[in-house]
Structure formats: C-alpha cells, structure tokens
C-alpha cells in the first residue's frame, strides 16, 4: 500500500504542516459522513502506528464534536427526520437516557452504527456534550487496529519496491497487528453483549 494510492501524497508536500492537514481533512470527512477507513489506513502507512493513531483520534474527535454540534443546532430538524423514526434509533435514545456516557462508550466500541452517522444520531439524544466527548475513548481500539494494518501494509509495500526496511520491523508490526486485532475483537464482542442489555425492551435497568 503506497501513500499515493490513498491520495495522501499531498500531506507529504505540506512538510511540518502535514499532521495538521491530516487532522483537518479527517475532521471534515467525518462531518461530511465520509467513511474514514482509507484515511486511517493511510495514517499508518504515512505516520506509523503511534503518530498515526494520535492524528486519527484527534481528527475523529474534532469531527465528532462538530457533527454533534451541528445535529444539536443547524441540522437538528434534518437529522431528526433522518433518524428519529427508526426503531433502532429509538432504542438507542432510550438506552442513552438510561446509561448516559457508558452507553455512548459501548456504541463506540460496537459496530452497530457507522462512526460518522452515529455522531449525528447521538446529537439528537439527551446525552451531555461532556459525556459524549469522554466516551470518545471507545474509538481507540478500532483506530489502533486500522492504523496498525496500514503501517504493516506500508512496510510491505516498501519491500516490494526494493527499498530496504528489514524484515524485523515488519514481523514485529505483524505480531502487534495480530495482537491488536485479537484484543479489539474481544472488546467489541463484550461491548456488543453489554449494549444489547440496554437496547432490548425487557432490560429495564434502574442502575
């Protein structure tokens, strides 16, 4: 996977402003409800696992905050028309009213909703903005997994182009990727089971 294949070569031309450009681009893509998987993979190939994860999380959090604010204000009527009548949203709305930030965290960990669409849906629930931001930590496992995948693919691309990177880092990245995938799958399954307890009508929880 090359950087140019993901249309991120322009970031390299920004020099030291590349990370800031990436964060802004990711945030705007989130607001526009554009899936961020390619950008997340590209962050791994371009910046590496640690920096790539940080930049993706910054962009995703900024975009999520902007989308939430738009759903609460300028776009509220449109978002209500889009989501309000759906049975799944009504179940989520009740669950958020009951569990607050914890349910938002579970939603972030579970692939029940697409990330970008979920930001707008949560904007028309009763969750407080502070709790909404705190629950953004739920984006970490999935983000790191995709960035790791992008970094590993980027290393393999360098080898295929005949650029000496060494197999040691590639093997370490591969092992790290496998471990990250395993942990992410476990967390996601646990979160989905816990979330189902809130979404099912029979789970009348008072705690």
PDB file of C-alpha atoms in Angstrom:
ATOM      1  CA  UNK A   1       0.000   0.000   0.000  1.00  0.00           C
ATOM      2  CA  UNK A   2       1.611   3.251  -1.052  1.00  0.00           C
ATOM      3  CA  UNK A   3       0.741   6.654   0.275  1.00  0.00           C
ATOM      4  CA  UNK A   4      -0.114   7.872  -3.219  1.00  0.00           C
ATOM      5  CA  UNK A   5      -2.584   5.007  -3.618  1.00  0.00           C
ATOM      6  CA  UNK A   6      -4.558   6.503  -0.749  1.00  0.00           C
ATOM      7  CA  UNK A   7      -4.332  10.033  -2.197  1.00  0.00           C
ATOM      8  CA  UNK A   8      -2.306  11.244   0.775  1.00  0.00           C
ATOM      9  CA  UNK A   9       0.785  12.338  -1.127  1.00  0.00           C
ATOM     10  CA  UNK A  10      -0.323  15.962  -0.711  1.00  0.00           C
ATOM     11  CA  UNK A  11       0.327  15.613   3.019  1.00  0.00           C
ATOM     12  CA  UNK A  12       3.995  14.963   2.364  1.00  0.00           C
ATOM     13  CA  UNK A  13       4.172  18.186   0.375  1.00  0.00           C
ATOM     14  CA  UNK A  14       2.877  20.103   3.400  1.00  0.00           C
ATOM     15  CA  UNK A  15       6.044  19.239   5.286  1.00  0.00           C
ATOM     16  CA  UNK A  16       5.707  20.012   9.019  1.00  0.00           C
ATOM     17  CA  UNK A  17       2.081  21.027   8.452  1.00  0.00           C
ATOM     18  CA  UNK A  18       1.227  17.551   7.192  1.00  0.00           C
ATOM     19  CA  UNK A  19      -0.141  16.242  10.506  1.00  0.00           C
ATOM     20  CA  UNK A  20      -2.333  19.329  10.953  1.00  0.00           C
ATOM     21  CA  UNK A  21      -3.589  18.971   7.393  1.00  0.00           C
ATOM     22  CA  UNK A  22      -4.423  15.331   8.037  1.00  0.00           C
ATOM     23  CA  UNK A  23      -6.336  16.129  11.239  1.00  0.00           C
ATOM     24  CA  UNK A  24      -8.378  18.825   9.483  1.00  0.00           C
ATOM     25  CA  UNK A  25      -9.074  16.572   6.483  1.00  0.00           C
ATOM     26  CA  UNK A  26     -10.178  13.737   8.761  1.00  0.00           C
ATOM     27  CA  UNK A  27     -12.452  16.045  10.751  1.00  0.00           C
ATOM     28  CA  UNK A  28     -14.081  17.450   7.610  1.00  0.00           C
ATOM     29  CA  UNK A  29     -14.554  13.958   6.215  1.00  0.00           C
ATOM     30  CA  UNK A  30     -16.267  12.939   9.444  1.00  0.00           C
ATOM     31  CA  UNK A  31     -18.628  15.911   9.265  1.00  0.00           C
ATOM     32  CA  UNK A  32     -19.402  15.027   5.636  1.00  0.00           C
ATOM     33  CA  UNK A  33     -20.201  11.422   6.696  1.00  0.00           C
ATOM     34  CA  UNK A  34     -17.382  10.043   4.554  1.00  0.00           C
ATOM     35  CA  UNK A  35     -16.060   6.684   5.835  1.00  0.00           C
ATOM     36  CA  UNK A  36     -12.617   7.248   7.326  1.00  0.00           C
ATOM     37  CA  UNK A  37     -11.195   3.758   6.898  1.00  0.00           C
ATOM     38  CA  UNK A  38      -8.918   4.671   3.976  1.00  0.00           C
ATOM     39  CA  UNK A  39      -7.593   7.742   5.768  1.00  0.00           C
ATOM     40  CA  UNK A  40      -6.996   5.668   8.881  1.00  0.00           C
ATOM     41  CA  UNK A  41      -5.071   3.061   6.910  1.00  0.00           C
ATOM     42  CA  UNK A  42      -3.149   5.836   5.184  1.00  0.00           C
ATOM     43  CA  UNK A  43      -2.204   7.365   8.526  1.00  0.00           C
ATOM     44  CA  UNK A  44      -0.488   4.124   9.468  1.00  0.00           C
ATOM     45  CA  UNK A  45       1.410   3.974   6.176  1.00  0.00           C
ATOM     46  CA  UNK A  46       2.425   7.625   6.328  1.00  0.00           C
ATOM     47  CA  UNK A  47       2.993   8.365  10.014  1.00  0.00           C
ATOM     48  CA  UNK A  48       3.464   4.981  11.685  1.00  0.00           C
ATOM     49  CA  UNK A  49       1.406   3.361  14.416  1.00  0.00           C
ATOM     50  CA  UNK A  50       1.824   5.786  17.316  1.00  0.00           C
ATOM     51  CA  UNK A  51       1.691   9.113  15.495  1.00  0.00           C
ATOM     52  CA  UNK A  52      -0.891   7.831  13.031  1.00  0.00           C
ATOM     53  CA  UNK A  53      -3.196   6.728  15.848  1.00  0.00           C
ATOM     54  CA  UNK A  54      -2.845  10.089  17.599  1.00  0.00           C
ATOM     55  CA  UNK A  55      -3.625  12.066  14.437  1.00  0.00           C
ATOM     56  CA  UNK A  56      -6.608   9.890  13.552  1.00  0.00           C
ATOM     57  CA  UNK A  57      -8.038  10.166  17.057  1.00  0.00           C
ATOM     58  CA  UNK A  58      -7.578  13.946  17.052  1.00  0.00           C
ATOM     59  CA  UNK A  59      -9.294  14.274  13.674  1.00  0.00           C
ATOM     60  CA  UNK A  60     -12.067  11.848  14.571  1.00  0.00           C
ATOM     61  CA  UNK A  61     -12.755  13.552  17.903  1.00  0.00           C
ATOM     62  CA  UNK A  62     -12.791  17.008  16.326  1.00  0.00           C
ATOM     63  CA  UNK A  63     -15.091  15.824  13.548  1.00  0.00           C
ATOM     64  CA  UNK A  64     -17.350  14.025  16.013  1.00  0.00           C
ATOM     65  CA  UNK A  65     -17.645  17.184  18.118  1.00  0.00           C
ATOM     66  CA  UNK A  66     -18.516  19.297  15.070  1.00  0.00           C
ATOM     67  CA  UNK A  67     -21.106  16.797  13.820  1.00  0.00           C
ATOM     68  CA  UNK A  68     -22.651  16.582  17.296  1.00  0.00           C
ATOM     69  CA  UNK A  69     -22.890  20.372  17.463  1.00  0.00           C
ATOM     70  CA  UNK A  70     -24.482  20.591  14.018  1.00  0.00           C
ATOM     71  CA  UNK A  71     -27.042  17.943  14.972  1.00  0.00           C
ATOM     72  CA  UNK A  72     -27.911  19.953  18.074  1.00  0.00           C
ATOM     73  CA  UNK A  73     -28.289  23.232  16.173  1.00  0.00           C
ATOM     74  CA  UNK A  74     -28.322  23.923  12.428  1.00  0.00           C
ATOM     75  CA  UNK A  75     -29.083  20.403  11.206  1.00  0.00           C
ATOM     76  CA  UNK A  76     -31.307  19.210  14.028  1.00  0.00           C
ATOM     77  CA  UNK A  77     -34.537  19.109  12.019  1.00  0.00           C
ATOM     78  CA  UNK A  78     -32.880  17.221   9.179  1.00  0.00           C
ATOM     79  CA  UNK A  79     -31.181  14.723  11.499  1.00  0.00           C
ATOM     80  CA  UNK A  80     -34.428  14.101  13.373  1.00  0.00           C
ATOM     81  CA  UNK A  81     -36.135  13.445  10.044  1.00  0.00           C
ATOM     82  CA  UNK A  82     -33.343  11.086   9.074  1.00  0.00           C
ATOM     83  CA  UNK A  83     -33.017   9.103  12.308  1.00  0.00           C
ATOM     84  CA  UNK A  84     -35.940   9.955  14.549  1.00  0.00           C
ATOM     85  CA  UNK A  85     -38.466   7.461  13.213  1.00  0.00           C
ATOM     86  CA  UNK A  86     -36.168   4.445  13.083  1.00  0.00           C
ATOM     87  CA  UNK A  87     -36.808   1.736  15.690  1.00  0.00           C
ATOM     88  CA  UNK A  88     -33.083   1.222  16.219  1.00  0.00           C
ATOM     89  CA  UNK A  89     -32.569   4.905  16.971  1.00  0.00           C
ATOM     90  CA  UNK A  90     -35.487   4.943  19.404  1.00  0.00           C
ATOM     91  CA  UNK A  91     -33.896   2.016  21.236  1.00  0.00           C
ATOM     92  CA  UNK A  92     -30.553   3.840  21.304  1.00  0.00           C
ATOM     93  CA  UNK A  93     -32.221   7.024  22.538  1.00  0.00           C
ATOM     94  CA  UNK A  94     -33.824   5.153  25.444  1.00  0.00           C
ATOM     95  CA  UNK A  95     -30.557   3.396  26.218  1.00  0.00           C
ATOM     96  CA  UNK A  96     -28.608   6.673  26.255  1.00  0.00           C
ATOM     97  CA  UNK A  97     -31.208   8.237  28.546  1.00  0.00           C
ATOM     98  CA  UNK A  98     -30.742   5.279  30.869  1.00  0.00           C
ATOM     99  CA  UNK A  99     -26.998   4.707  30.724  1.00  0.00           C
ATOM    100  CA  UNK A 100     -25.555   8.037  29.627  1.00  0.00           C
ATOM    101  CA  UNK A 101     -21.871   8.112  28.713  1.00  0.00           C
ATOM    102  CA  UNK A 102     -21.490   4.376  29.330  1.00  0.00           C
ATOM    103  CA  UNK A 103     -23.935   3.535  26.546  1.00  0.00           C
ATOM    104  CA  UNK A 104     -22.205   6.019  24.235  1.00  0.00           C
ATOM    105  CA  UNK A 105     -18.906   4.293  25.031  1.00  0.00           C
ATOM    106  CA  UNK A 106     -20.435   0.908  24.198  1.00  0.00           C
ATOM    107  CA  UNK A 107     -21.770   2.307  20.932  1.00  0.00           C
ATOM    108  CA  UNK A 108     -18.272   3.500  20.040  1.00  0.00           C
ATOM    109  CA  UNK A 109     -16.850   0.067  20.778  1.00  0.00           C
ATOM    110  CA  UNK A 110     -19.587  -1.803  18.915  1.00  0.00           C
ATOM    111  CA  UNK A 111     -20.019  -1.697  15.105  1.00  0.00           C
ATOM    112  CA  UNK A 112     -23.780  -1.214  15.449  1.00  0.00           C
ATOM    113  CA  UNK A 113     -23.685   2.221  13.796  1.00  0.00           C
ATOM    114  CA  UNK A 114     -21.236   3.633  11.238  1.00  0.00           C
ATOM    115  CA  UNK A 115     -18.978   6.087  13.069  1.00  0.00           C
ATOM    116  CA  UNK A 116     -19.814   9.225  11.085  1.00  0.00           C
ATOM    117  CA  UNK A 117     -23.576   8.623  11.145  1.00  0.00           C
ATOM    118  CA  UNK A 118     -23.510   7.836  14.871  1.00  0.00           C
ATOM    119  CA  UNK A 119     -22.139  11.306  15.629  1.00  0.00           C
ATOM    120  CA  UNK A 120     -25.247  12.930  14.190  1.00  0.00           C
ATOM    121  CA  UNK A 121     -27.607  10.380  15.745  1.00  0.00           C
ATOM    122  CA  UNK A 122     -26.165  10.992  19.208  1.00  0.00           C
ATOM    123  CA  UNK A 123     -26.574  14.722  18.669  1.00  0.00           C
ATOM    124  CA  UNK A 124     -30.355  14.393  18.890  1.00  0.00           C
ATOM    125  CA  UNK A 125     -30.296  12.254  22.032  1.00  0.00           C
ATOM    126  CA  UNK A 126     -30.169  13.676  25.531  1.00  0.00           C
ATOM    127  CA  UNK A 127     -26.506  12.862  26.162  1.00  0.00           C
ATOM    128  CA  UNK A 128     -24.430  15.746  27.518  1.00  0.00           C
ATOM    129  CA  UNK A 129     -21.631  17.026  25.301  1.00  0.00           C
ATOM    130  CA  UNK A 130     -19.056  16.375  28.030  1.00  0.00           C
ATOM    131  CA  UNK A 131     -20.142  12.752  28.368  1.00  0.00           C
ATOM    132  CA  UNK A 132     -20.180  12.411  24.587  1.00  0.00           C
ATOM    133  CA  UNK A 133     -16.543  13.538  24.388  1.00  0.00           C
ATOM    134  CA  UNK A 134     -15.434  11.342  27.295  1.00  0.00           C
ATOM    135  CA  UNK A 135     -16.930   8.316  25.537  1.00  0.00           C
ATOM    136  CA  UNK A 136     -14.731   9.048  22.512  1.00  0.00           C
ATOM    137  CA  UNK A 137     -12.136   6.847  24.196  1.00  0.00           C
ATOM    138  CA  UNK A 138     -14.166   3.993  22.728  1.00  0.00           C
ATOM    139  CA  UNK A 139     -12.689   4.859  19.335  1.00  0.00           C
ATOM    140  CA  UNK A 140      -9.189   3.835  20.434  1.00  0.00           C
ATOM    141  CA  UNK A 141      -9.221   0.031  19.844  1.00  0.00           C
ATOM    142  CA  UNK A 142     -10.619   0.160  16.317  1.00  0.00           C
ATOM    143  CA  UNK A 143      -8.424   3.117  15.385  1.00  0.00           C
ATOM    144  CA  UNK A 144      -5.213   1.450  16.522  1.00  0.00           C
ATOM    145  CA  UNK A 145      -6.150  -1.745  14.689  1.00  0.00           C
ATOM    146  CA  UNK A 146      -6.682   0.020  11.354  1.00  0.00           C
ATOM    147  CA  UNK A 147      -3.591   2.203  11.761  1.00  0.00           C
ATOM    148  CA  UNK A 148      -1.531  -0.889  12.584  1.00  0.00           C
ATOM    149  CA  UNK A 149      -2.852  -2.553   9.436  1.00  0.00           C
ATOM    150  CA  UNK A 150      -1.909   0.486   7.366  1.00  0.00           C
ATOM    151  CA  UNK A 151       1.581   0.637   8.865  1.00  0.00           C
ATOM    152  CA  UNK A 152       2.207  -3.050   8.189  1.00  0.00           C
ATOM    153  CA  UNK A 153       0.911  -2.771   4.629  1.00  0.00           C
ATOM    154  CA  UNK A 154       3.093   0.285   4.113  1.00  0.00           C
ATOM    155  CA  UNK A 155       6.195  -1.621   5.236  1.00  0.00           C
ATOM    156  CA  UNK A 156       5.376  -4.477   2.881  1.00  0.00           C
ATOM    157  CA  UNK A 157       4.928  -2.000   0.038  1.00  0.00           C
ATOM    158  CA  UNK A 158       8.394  -0.596   0.703  1.00  0.00           C
ATOM    159  CA  UNK A 159       9.877  -4.097   0.483  1.00  0.00           C
ATOM    160  CA  UNK A 160       8.033  -4.799  -2.768  1.00  0.00           C
ATOM    161  CA  UNK A 161       9.545  -1.623  -4.213  1.00  0.00           C
ATOM    162  CA  UNK A 162      13.013  -2.824  -3.316  1.00  0.00           C
ATOM    163  CA  UNK A 163      13.556  -0.321  -0.520  1.00  0.00           C
ATOM    164  CA  UNK A 164      15.493  -1.853   2.385  1.00  0.00           C
ATOM    165  CA  UNK A 165      13.432  -1.721   5.551  1.00  0.00           C
ATOM    166  CA  UNK A 166      14.343  -5.094   7.036  1.00  0.00           C
ATOM    167  CA  UNK A 167      12.034  -7.938   7.922  1.00  0.00           C
ATOM    168  CA  UNK A 168      12.474  -7.462  11.667  1.00  0.00           C
ATOM    169  CA  UNK A 169      10.243  -4.371  11.925  1.00  0.00           C
ATOM    170  CA  UNK A 170       7.734  -5.954   9.555  1.00  0.00           C
ATOM    171  CA  UNK A 171       7.486  -9.097  11.681  1.00  0.00           C
ATOM    172  CA  UNK A 172       7.131  -7.026  14.850  1.00  0.00           C
ATOM    173  CA  UNK A 173       4.417  -4.944  13.221  1.00  0.00           C
ATOM    174  CA  UNK A 174       2.686  -8.114  12.068  1.00  0.00           C
ATOM    175  CA  UNK A 175       2.709  -9.591  15.562  1.00  0.00           C
ATOM    176  CA  UNK A 176       1.498  -6.315  17.003  1.00  0.00           C
ATOM    177  CA  UNK A 177      -1.275  -6.208  14.434  1.00  0.00           C
ATOM    178  CA  UNK A 178      -2.434  -9.733  15.278  1.00  0.00           C
ATOM    179  CA  UNK A 179      -2.453  -8.923  18.986  1.00  0.00           C
ATOM    180  CA  UNK A 180      -4.350  -5.687  18.354  1.00  0.00           C
ATOM    181  CA  UNK A 181      -6.950  -7.467  16.221  1.00  0.00           C
ATOM    182  CA  UNK A 182      -7.454 -10.129  18.900  1.00  0.00           C
ATOM    183  CA  UNK A 183      -7.907  -7.553  21.663  1.00  0.00           C
ATOM    184  CA  UNK A 184     -10.216  -5.414  19.518  1.00  0.00           C
ATOM    185  CA  UNK A 185     -12.434  -8.387  18.644  1.00  0.00           C
ATOM    186  CA  UNK A 186     -12.709  -9.383  22.302  1.00  0.00           C
ATOM    187  CA  UNK A 187     -13.552  -5.837  23.380  1.00  0.00           C
ATOM    188  CA  UNK A 188     -16.092  -5.414  20.574  1.00  0.00           C
ATOM    189  CA  UNK A 189     -17.894  -8.651  21.402  1.00  0.00           C
ATOM    190  CA  UNK A 190     -18.050  -7.803  25.088  1.00  0.00           C
ATOM    191  CA  UNK A 191     -19.305  -4.306  24.324  1.00  0.00           C
ATOM    192  CA  UNK A 192     -21.992  -5.632  21.982  1.00  0.00           C
ATOM    193  CA  UNK A 193     -23.275  -8.067  24.613  1.00  0.00           C
ATOM    194  CA  UNK A 194     -23.407  -5.306  27.203  1.00  0.00           C
ATOM    195  CA  UNK A 195     -25.060  -2.922  24.748  1.00  0.00           C
ATOM    196  CA  UNK A 196     -27.750  -5.472  23.922  1.00  0.00           C
ATOM    197  CA  UNK A 197     -28.759  -5.417  27.593  1.00  0.00           C
ATOM    198  CA  UNK A 198     -29.625  -1.743  27.208  1.00  0.00           C
ATOM    199  CA  UNK A 199     -31.243  -1.971  23.785  1.00  0.00           C
ATOM    200  CA  UNK A 200     -33.616  -4.871  24.447  1.00  0.00           C
ATOM    201  CA  UNK A 201     -37.022  -3.661  25.687  1.00  0.00           C
ATOM    202  CA  UNK A 202     -37.045  -6.198  28.527  1.00  0.00           C
ATOM    203  CA  UNK A 203     -33.930  -4.752  30.149  1.00  0.00           C
ATOM    204  CA  UNK A 204     -35.499  -2.191  32.454  1.00  0.00           C
ATOM    205  CA  UNK A 205     -32.410  -1.132  34.345  1.00  0.00           C
ATOM    206  CA  UNK A 206     -32.602   1.336  37.177  1.00  0.00           C
ATOM    207  CA  UNK A 207     -28.862   1.442  37.992  1.00  0.00           C
TER     208      UNK A 207
END
